Steps between C-alpha positions, in 0.01 A plus 500: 500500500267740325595807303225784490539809260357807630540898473624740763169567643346146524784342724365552853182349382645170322683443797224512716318242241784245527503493834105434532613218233781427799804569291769579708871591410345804339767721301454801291770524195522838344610455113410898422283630253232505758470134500524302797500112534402331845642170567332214747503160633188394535369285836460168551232360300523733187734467254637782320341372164117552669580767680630726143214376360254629713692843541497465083124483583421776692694655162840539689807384266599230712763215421702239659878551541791245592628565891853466394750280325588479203132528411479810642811567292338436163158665603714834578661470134211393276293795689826761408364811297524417109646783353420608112831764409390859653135521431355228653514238794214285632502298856229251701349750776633294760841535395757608813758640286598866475264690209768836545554649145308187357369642126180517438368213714196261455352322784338169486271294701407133519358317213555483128728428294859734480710640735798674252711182545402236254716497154168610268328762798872723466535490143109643501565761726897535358320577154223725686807685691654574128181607286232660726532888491243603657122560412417116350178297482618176636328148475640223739402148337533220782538758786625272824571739768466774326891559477568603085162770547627631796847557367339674219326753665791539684699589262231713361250341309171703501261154608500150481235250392557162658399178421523135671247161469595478904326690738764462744713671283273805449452534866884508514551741243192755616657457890838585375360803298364631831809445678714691259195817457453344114152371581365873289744387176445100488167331436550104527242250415438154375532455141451433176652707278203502283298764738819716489390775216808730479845500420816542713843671404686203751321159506749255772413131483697275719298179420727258319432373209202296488332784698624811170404231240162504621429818499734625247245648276309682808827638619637645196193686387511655865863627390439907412626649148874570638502277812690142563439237691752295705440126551625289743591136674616362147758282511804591191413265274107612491578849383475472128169318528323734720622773323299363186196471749515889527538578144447782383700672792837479471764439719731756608718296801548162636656401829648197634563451875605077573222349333235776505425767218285798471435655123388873476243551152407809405245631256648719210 
């Protein structure tokens, strides 16, 4: 089966594409929020992989979902809005739950890197949920989907820089920035840091530890007089040395979740 995210007013015309495609079993599931998501079997011949990807193509956000089962089980709980307290929540676009009274919500597409549920992507946007008050220059180090800059500007960040070495992921994250109106407030592009001539009041890197050690130096001259910077996908016991790495920020909190930690630095 295929899963196909659309709004209210592209419906009639994505069902009329998967039918040319000869997906039948058509169904039209009506999560709110303006969102609909059309669900398909394709025909014989096709399988529901090749068909998403060419609707993914022809820039739909396509994707492949179990036809029941316990597969269909799992798919329904790992694509369950991730809610952050009573500011924030952030969902696939294809998701069939109910969005009513959902805080604050982020949509995301396919491709890149974070989707709220991974151990170091919620402490990020835990930490972001916390400290952004609105009206912050934001740099997103190791962007993926786009997630941590989106949750900043939805919590009121001014803009966003992002940066990735993968193209996929900054086709992700500037998709995802026009699918939640941010595309005016976030400017992604390839790296390095070295072009980058500014500094930031918030600087997120989720890029584990080889990935901050790097480009340690880079990052904390990009931290503003004032500003912190939270790093993540450490495990515990790398805390202390990566902390060192950053000198001469300082760091303000650590947190531990199983065997992932995030530090937050901040420059006196």
């Amino acid at each position: 089966m295929i899963a196909v995210a659309v709004g209210d007013g592209e419906v009639e015309a994505v069902c009329s594409r998967l039918r040319a495609l000869g997906v039948h079993g058509i169904e039209v599931v009506a999560p709110g929020g303006g969102r609909r998501v059309v669900l398909g079997v394709p025909g014989e011949g096709r399988g529901p992989a090749e068909v998403a990807a060419s609707l993914r193509a022809e820039g739909l956000m396509a994707v492949t979902r179990p036809d029941g089962g316990a597969q269909l089980e799992a798919w329904l709980r790992d694509t369950r809005p991730v809610v952050f307290g009573e500011r924030l929540s952030v969902c696939m676009a294809w998701c069939e739950h109910d969005r009513a009274g959902l805080p604050g919500l982020v949509e995301l597409g396919p491709g890149g890197f974070g989707n709220g549920r991974h151990p170091t992507t919620r402490q990020m946007i835990e930490l972001l949920v916390e400290r952004v008050s609105g009206g912050e220059r934001v740099l997103d180090i190791g962007c993926g989907s786009g997630i941590l800059a989106l949750c900043a500007l939805k919590l009121g960040a001014a803009s966003v820089k992002a940066l990735d070495i993968n193209v996929e992921a900054v086709a992700a994250t500037r998709r995802n920035a026009e699918l939640n109106a941010m595309s005016g407030r976030l400017h992604a592009s390839l790296g390095p840091l070295d072009d980058i001539d500014t500094t930031f009041d918030i600087v997120v890197a989720n890029i584990a530890r080889a990935g901050i050690v790097e480009v340690a130096e880079q990052v904390v001259a990009r931290v503003a007089r004032g500003g912190w910077l939270a790093v993540g996908g450490l495990s515990p016991s790398q805390g202390e040395q990566v902390a060192g790495f950053l000198r001469p920020l300082t760091e303000v909190e650590r947190r531990h979740s199983d065997e992932w930690a995030t530090l937050v630095l901040a420059r006196r």
